[in-house]
Coordinates of C-alpha atoms in Angstrom, one line a residue:
X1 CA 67.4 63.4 60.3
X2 CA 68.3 62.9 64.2
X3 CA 65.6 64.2 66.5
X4 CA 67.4 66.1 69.1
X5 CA 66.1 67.7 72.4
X6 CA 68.0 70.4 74.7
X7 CA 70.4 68.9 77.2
X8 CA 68.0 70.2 80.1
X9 CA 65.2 68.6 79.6
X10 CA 67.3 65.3 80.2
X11 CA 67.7 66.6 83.7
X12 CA 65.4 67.0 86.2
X13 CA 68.1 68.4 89.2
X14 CA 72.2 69.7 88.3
X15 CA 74.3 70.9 91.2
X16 CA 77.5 72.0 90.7
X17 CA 80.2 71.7 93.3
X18 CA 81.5 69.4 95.6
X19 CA 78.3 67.2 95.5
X20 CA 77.4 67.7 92.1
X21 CA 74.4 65.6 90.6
X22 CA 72.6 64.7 87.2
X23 CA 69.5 63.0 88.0
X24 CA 68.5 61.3 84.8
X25 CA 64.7 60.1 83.5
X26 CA 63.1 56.7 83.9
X27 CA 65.8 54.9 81.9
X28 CA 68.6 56.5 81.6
X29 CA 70.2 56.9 85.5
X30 CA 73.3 58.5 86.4
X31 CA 75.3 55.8 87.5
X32 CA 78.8 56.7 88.8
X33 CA 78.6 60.0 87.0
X34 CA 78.9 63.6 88.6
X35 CA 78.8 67.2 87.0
X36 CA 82.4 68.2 87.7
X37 CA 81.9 72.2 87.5
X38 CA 83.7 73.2 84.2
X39 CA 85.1 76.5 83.9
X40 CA 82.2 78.3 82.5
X41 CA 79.7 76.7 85.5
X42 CA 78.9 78.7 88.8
X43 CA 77.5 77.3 92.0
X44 CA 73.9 79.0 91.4
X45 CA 74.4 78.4 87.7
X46 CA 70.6 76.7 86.7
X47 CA 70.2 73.7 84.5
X48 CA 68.0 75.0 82.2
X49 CA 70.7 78.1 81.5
X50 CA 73.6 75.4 81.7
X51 CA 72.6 73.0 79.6
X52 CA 71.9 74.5 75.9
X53 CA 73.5 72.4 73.8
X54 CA 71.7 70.2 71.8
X55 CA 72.7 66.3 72.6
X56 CA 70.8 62.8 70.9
X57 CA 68.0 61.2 72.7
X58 CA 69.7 57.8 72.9
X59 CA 66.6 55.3 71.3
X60 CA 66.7 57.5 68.4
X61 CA 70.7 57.4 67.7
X62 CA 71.5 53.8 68.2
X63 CA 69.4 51.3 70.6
X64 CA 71.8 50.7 73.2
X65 CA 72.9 46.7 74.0
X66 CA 72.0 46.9 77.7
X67 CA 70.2 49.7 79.2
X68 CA 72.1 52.1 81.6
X69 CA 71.8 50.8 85.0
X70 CA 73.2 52.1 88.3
X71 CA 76.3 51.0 89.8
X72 CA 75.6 48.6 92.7
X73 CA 77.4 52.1 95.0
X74 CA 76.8 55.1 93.8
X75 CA 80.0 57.1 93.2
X76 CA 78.4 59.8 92.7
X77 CA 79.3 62.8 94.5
X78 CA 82.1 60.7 96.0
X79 CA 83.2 62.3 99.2
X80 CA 86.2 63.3 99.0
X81 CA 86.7 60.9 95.8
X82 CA 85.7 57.3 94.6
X83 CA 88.3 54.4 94.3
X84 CA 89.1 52.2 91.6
X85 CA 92.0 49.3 92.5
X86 CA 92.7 45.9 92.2
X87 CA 95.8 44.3 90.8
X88 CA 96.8 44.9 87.2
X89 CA 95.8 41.5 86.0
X90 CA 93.8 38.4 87.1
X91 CA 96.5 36.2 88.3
X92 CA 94.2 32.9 89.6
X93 CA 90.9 33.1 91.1
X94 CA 92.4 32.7 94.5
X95 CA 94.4 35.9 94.3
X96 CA 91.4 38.6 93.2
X97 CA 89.4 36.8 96.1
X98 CA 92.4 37.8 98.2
X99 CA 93.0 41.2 96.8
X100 CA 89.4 42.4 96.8
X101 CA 88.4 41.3 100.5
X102 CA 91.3 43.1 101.7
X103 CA 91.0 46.4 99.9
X104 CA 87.5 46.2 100.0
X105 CA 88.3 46.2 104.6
X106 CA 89.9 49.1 103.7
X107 CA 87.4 51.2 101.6
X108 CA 84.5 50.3 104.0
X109 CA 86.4 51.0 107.2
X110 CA 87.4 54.1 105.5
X111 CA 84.0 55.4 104.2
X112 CA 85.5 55.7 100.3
X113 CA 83.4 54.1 97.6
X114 CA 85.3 51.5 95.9
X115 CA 84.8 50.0 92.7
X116 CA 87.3 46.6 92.1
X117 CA 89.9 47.2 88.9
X118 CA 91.7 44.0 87.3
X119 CA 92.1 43.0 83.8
X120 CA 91.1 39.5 82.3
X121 CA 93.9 40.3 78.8
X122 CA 96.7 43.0 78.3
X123 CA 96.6 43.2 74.8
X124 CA 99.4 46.0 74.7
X125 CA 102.3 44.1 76.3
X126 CA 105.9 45.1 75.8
X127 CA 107.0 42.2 74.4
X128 CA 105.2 39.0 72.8
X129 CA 106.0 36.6 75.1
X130 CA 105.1 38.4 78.2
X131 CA 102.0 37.5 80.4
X132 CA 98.7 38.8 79.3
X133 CA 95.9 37.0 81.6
X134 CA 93.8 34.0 81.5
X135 CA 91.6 35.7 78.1
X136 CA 87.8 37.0 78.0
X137 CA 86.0 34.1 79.0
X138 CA 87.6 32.9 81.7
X139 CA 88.5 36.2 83.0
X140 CA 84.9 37.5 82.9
X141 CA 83.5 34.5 84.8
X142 CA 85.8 35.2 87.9
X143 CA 85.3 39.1 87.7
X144 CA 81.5 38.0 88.0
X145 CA 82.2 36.0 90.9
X146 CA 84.1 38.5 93.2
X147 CA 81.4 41.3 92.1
X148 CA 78.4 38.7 93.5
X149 CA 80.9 37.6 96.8
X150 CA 81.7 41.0 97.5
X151 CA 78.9 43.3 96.5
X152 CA 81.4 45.7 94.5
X153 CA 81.0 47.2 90.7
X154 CA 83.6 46.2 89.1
X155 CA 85.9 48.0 86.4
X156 CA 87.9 46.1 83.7
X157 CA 89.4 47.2 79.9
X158 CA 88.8 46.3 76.4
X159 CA 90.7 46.6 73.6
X160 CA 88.3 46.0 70.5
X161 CA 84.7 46.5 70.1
X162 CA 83.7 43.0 69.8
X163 CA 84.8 42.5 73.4
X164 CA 82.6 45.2 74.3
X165 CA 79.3 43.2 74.3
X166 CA 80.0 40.4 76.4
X167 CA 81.8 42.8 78.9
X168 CA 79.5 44.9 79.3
X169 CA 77.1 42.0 80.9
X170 CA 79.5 41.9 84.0
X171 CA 81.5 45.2 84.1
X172 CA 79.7 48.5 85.9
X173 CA 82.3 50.6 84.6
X174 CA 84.4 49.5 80.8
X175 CA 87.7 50.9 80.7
X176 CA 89.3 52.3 77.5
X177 CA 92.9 52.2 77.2
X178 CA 95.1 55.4 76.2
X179 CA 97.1 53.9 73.7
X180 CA 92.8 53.7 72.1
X181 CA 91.3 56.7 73.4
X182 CA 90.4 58.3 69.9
X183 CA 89.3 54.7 68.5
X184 CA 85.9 55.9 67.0
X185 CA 84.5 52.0 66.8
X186 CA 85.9 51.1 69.8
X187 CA 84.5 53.7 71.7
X188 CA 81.3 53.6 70.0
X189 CA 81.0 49.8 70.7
X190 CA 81.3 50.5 74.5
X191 CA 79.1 53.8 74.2
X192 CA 76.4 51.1 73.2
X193 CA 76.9 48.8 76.3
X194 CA 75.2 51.5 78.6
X195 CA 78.0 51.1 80.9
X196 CA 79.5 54.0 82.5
X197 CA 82.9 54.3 80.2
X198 CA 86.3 55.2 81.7
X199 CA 88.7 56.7 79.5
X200 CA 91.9 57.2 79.6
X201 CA 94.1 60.0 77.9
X202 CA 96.4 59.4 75.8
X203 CA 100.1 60.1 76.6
X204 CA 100.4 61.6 73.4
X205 CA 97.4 63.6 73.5
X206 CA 96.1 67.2 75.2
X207 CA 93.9 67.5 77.5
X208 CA 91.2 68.6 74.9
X209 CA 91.3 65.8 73.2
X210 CA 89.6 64.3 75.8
X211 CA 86.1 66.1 75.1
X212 CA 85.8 64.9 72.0
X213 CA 86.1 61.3 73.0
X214 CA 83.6 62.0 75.7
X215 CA 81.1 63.1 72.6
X216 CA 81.6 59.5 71.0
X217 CA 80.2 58.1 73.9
X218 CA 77.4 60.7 74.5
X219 CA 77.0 59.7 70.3
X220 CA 74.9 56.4 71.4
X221 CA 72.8 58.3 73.8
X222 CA 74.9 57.2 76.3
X223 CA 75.4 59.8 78.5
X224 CA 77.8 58.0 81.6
X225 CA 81.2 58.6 80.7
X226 CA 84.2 59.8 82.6
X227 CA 87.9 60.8 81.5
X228 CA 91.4 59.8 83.3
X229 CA 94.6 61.4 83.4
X230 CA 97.6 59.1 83.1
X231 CA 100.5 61.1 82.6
X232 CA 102.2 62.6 79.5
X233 CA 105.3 61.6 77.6
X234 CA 108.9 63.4 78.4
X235 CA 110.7 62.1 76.1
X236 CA 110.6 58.2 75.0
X237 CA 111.1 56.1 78.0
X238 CA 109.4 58.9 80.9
X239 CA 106.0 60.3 81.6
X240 CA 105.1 63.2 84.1
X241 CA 101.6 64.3 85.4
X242 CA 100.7 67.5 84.4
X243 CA 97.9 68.9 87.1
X244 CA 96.7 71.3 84.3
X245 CA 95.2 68.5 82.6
X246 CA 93.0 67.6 85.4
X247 CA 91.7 71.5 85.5
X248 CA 91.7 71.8 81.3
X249 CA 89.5 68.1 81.5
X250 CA 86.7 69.9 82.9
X251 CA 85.3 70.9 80.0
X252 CA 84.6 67.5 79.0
X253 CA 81.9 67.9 81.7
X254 CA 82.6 64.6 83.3
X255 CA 84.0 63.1 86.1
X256 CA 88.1 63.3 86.0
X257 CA 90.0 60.1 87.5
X258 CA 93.9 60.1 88.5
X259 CA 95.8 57.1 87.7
X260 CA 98.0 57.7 89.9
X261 CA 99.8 54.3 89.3
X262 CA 100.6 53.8 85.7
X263 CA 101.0 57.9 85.1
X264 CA 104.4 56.7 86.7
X265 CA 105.5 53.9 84.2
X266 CA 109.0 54.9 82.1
X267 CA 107.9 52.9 79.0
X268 CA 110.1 50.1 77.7
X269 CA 112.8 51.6 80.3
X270 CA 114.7 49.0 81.3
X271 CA 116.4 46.1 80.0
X272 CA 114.8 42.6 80.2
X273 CA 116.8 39.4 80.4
X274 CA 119.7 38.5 78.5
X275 CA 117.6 38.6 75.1
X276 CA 118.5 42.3 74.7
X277 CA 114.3 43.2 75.0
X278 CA 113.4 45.8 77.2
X279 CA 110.3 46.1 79.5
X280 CA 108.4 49.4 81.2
X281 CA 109.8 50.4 84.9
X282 CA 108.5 52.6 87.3
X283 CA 108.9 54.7 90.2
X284 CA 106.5 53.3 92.8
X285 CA 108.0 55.5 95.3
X286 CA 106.6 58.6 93.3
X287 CA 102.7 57.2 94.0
X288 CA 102.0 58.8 96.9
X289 CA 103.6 62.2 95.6
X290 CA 101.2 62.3 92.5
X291 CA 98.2 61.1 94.5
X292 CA 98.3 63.6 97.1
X293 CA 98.4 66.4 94.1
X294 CA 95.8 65.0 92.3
X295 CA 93.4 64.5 95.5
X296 CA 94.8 68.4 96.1
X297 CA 93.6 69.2 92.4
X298 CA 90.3 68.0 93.0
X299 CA 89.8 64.8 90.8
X300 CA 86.6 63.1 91.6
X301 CA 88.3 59.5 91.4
X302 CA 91.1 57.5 92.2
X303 CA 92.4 54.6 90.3
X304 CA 95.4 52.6 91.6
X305 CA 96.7 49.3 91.3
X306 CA 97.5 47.5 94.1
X307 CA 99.3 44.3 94.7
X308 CA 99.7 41.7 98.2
X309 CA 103.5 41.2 96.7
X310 CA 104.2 43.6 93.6
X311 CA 108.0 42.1 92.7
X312 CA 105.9 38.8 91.7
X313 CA 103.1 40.4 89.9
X314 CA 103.6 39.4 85.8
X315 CA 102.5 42.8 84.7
X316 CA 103.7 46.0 85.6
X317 CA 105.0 45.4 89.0
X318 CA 107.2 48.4 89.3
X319 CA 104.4 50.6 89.5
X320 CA 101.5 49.0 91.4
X321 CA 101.2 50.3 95.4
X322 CA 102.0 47.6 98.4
X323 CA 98.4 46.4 99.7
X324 CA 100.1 46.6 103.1
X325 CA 100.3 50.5 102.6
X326 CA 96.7 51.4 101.3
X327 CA 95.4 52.4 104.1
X328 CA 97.9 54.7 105.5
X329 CA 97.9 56.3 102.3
X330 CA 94.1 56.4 101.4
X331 CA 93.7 58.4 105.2
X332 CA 95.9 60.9 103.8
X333 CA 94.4 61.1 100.7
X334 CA 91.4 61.6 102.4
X335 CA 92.4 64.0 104.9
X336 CA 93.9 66.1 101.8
X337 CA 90.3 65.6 99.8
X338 CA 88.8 67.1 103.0
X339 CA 90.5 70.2 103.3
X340 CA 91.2 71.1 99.9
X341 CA 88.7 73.4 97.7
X342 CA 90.2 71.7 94.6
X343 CA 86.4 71.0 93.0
X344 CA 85.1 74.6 93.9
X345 CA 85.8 77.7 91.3
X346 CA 87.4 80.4 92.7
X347 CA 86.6 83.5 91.1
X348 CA 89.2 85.9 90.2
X349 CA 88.8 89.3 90.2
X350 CA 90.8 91.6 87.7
X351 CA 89.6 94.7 88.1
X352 CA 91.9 97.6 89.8
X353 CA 92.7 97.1 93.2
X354 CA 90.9 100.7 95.4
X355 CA 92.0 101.4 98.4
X356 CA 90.3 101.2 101.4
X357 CA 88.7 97.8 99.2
X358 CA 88.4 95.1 101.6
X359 CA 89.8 91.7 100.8
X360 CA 88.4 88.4 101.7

């Protein structure tokens, strides 16, 4: 039988709000992660109180691949929210260089944390025949080289749990797709990397699905997981964001990320070529609409694609932002994450209105 301990003796310090903490022991640090205030939280609420519930001390679940290690910027507590971007996929060497030395001006100029997104295989293409990246090896050799030239975590997918090892040597944060987001081995596979694990929701699935895909990854004993809203399907060939989901995600206690870039794909939309196939379109020109309410919401991350010339890109170029407007973009975003009180609970009062009562 498992030995378990309490939740709060894994903690030495939890702060809930706006900079939220978990402060983790000798071991086992917190990486990118942040306690986003689920419902039930309050800002005085004390770890001991919070944190009931039972979870597995890691070395006596599963020995973990790689121990947990930090993040080369700590994320956490973000202000007003972390970045994740790059373009879709690795196109050459030559082009991530580009890509990340420019965005990366941006971020630091900026003051927002950035970690560097691009994928070395899109195993989930529309159609056979379409462009899916230079493969593992290849790709993780020039993800490792922008990380070292640039000093930036970087981010990258996986689609099946033998890739999970040998990713998990270069990436800071592994990505799980939605179309894979309730793939027990898959998720397990990553859980056992150490690395802070990104996953994405499902269009088919609710928001509480999420919390139990967050408890795969807390299965291993590792505890650096966070969940990312990506739209839901209307209909067959549309998605729409619905902000309830980043509210409801909460109670996976982890950080929530917006994709704010593929949450606007229309699946297999659009006709491609003469062949009769069809490919996925987008509405780019909806990005900075669903990023400003998700920044609005309160999400603790931001994950976009981003492209020097998205018309050329060979995956999903409908929906990935011009690098020539990040920055305008990211200052509103900004500006927005400033003045909103999206990560702070506001308590509601139901009891009968008296007169003479004084209102806030």
């Amino acid at each position: 039988m498992t030995d378990m301990q309490p939740e709060s003796e894994l903690y030495t310090k939890l702060k809930v709000g706006a900079a939220a903490s978990k402060v983790f022991p000798p071991g086992r640090p917190a990486n990118v992660y942040r306690a986003a205030r689920p419902a039930a939280f309050g800002p005085d609420l004390d770890a001991a109180a919070a944190c009931a519930r039972p979870v597995p001390v890691a070395d006596e679940v599963v020995p973990l691949l790689f121990r947990p290690r930090p993040v080369r910027r700590d994320s956490q507590g973000a202000k007003p929210f972390f970045l994740m971007a790059g373009p879709n996929v690795i196109q050459s060497e030559e082009h991530i260089f580009k890509m990340c030395r420019h965005i990366k001006s941006v971020t630091d100029d900026l003051g927002v944390e950035y970690i560097f997104k691009s994928s070395f295989d899109k195993a989930n293409r529309t159609n056979v025949k379409s462009f899916r990246g230079p493969g593992m090896d290849e790709g993780l050799k020039v993800l490792d080289k922008v990380k070292h030239a640039f000093d930036v975590p970087i981010v990258t997918d996986i689609h099946e749990p033998w890739q999970a090892e040998p990713v998990g040597k270069v990436a800071d944060i592994m990505q799980i797709p939605a179309f894979l987001c309730r793939q027990t081995d898959l998720l397990v596979a990553a859980g056992k990397t150490g690395c802070i694990i990104n996953i994405k929701k499902g269009q088919f699935c609710a928001s509480s699905v999420m919390r139990n895909s967050a408890e795969k990854i807390r299965s291993t004993g590792n505890p650096n997981v966070m969940v990312c809203e990506r739209g839901t399907m209307f209909g067959y060939s549309d998605l729409v964001v619905d902000p309830r989901n980043m509210e409801l995600m909460r109670d996976a206690n982890c950080p929530i990320v917006a994709d704010v870039t593929h949450s606007l794909q229309q699946p297999a939309g659009r006709a491609s070529g003469s062949s009769g196939g069809v490919a996925s379109g987008g509405l780019r020109e909806l990005i900075p609409c669903v990023s400003r309410t998700c920044v609005a919401v309160g999400v603790d991350g931001i994950f976009m694609e981003v492209h020097d010339d998205p018309n050329s890109s060979p995956v999903d170029g409908p929906t990935q932002w011009p690098l020539r407007h990040l920055r305008p973009l990211l200052k509103e975003l900004i500006d927005i994450g400033n003045a909103t009180k999206g990560k702070e609970t506001f308590e509601i009062d139901v009891s009968p209105f008296r007169e003479g009562e004084e209102t806030p």
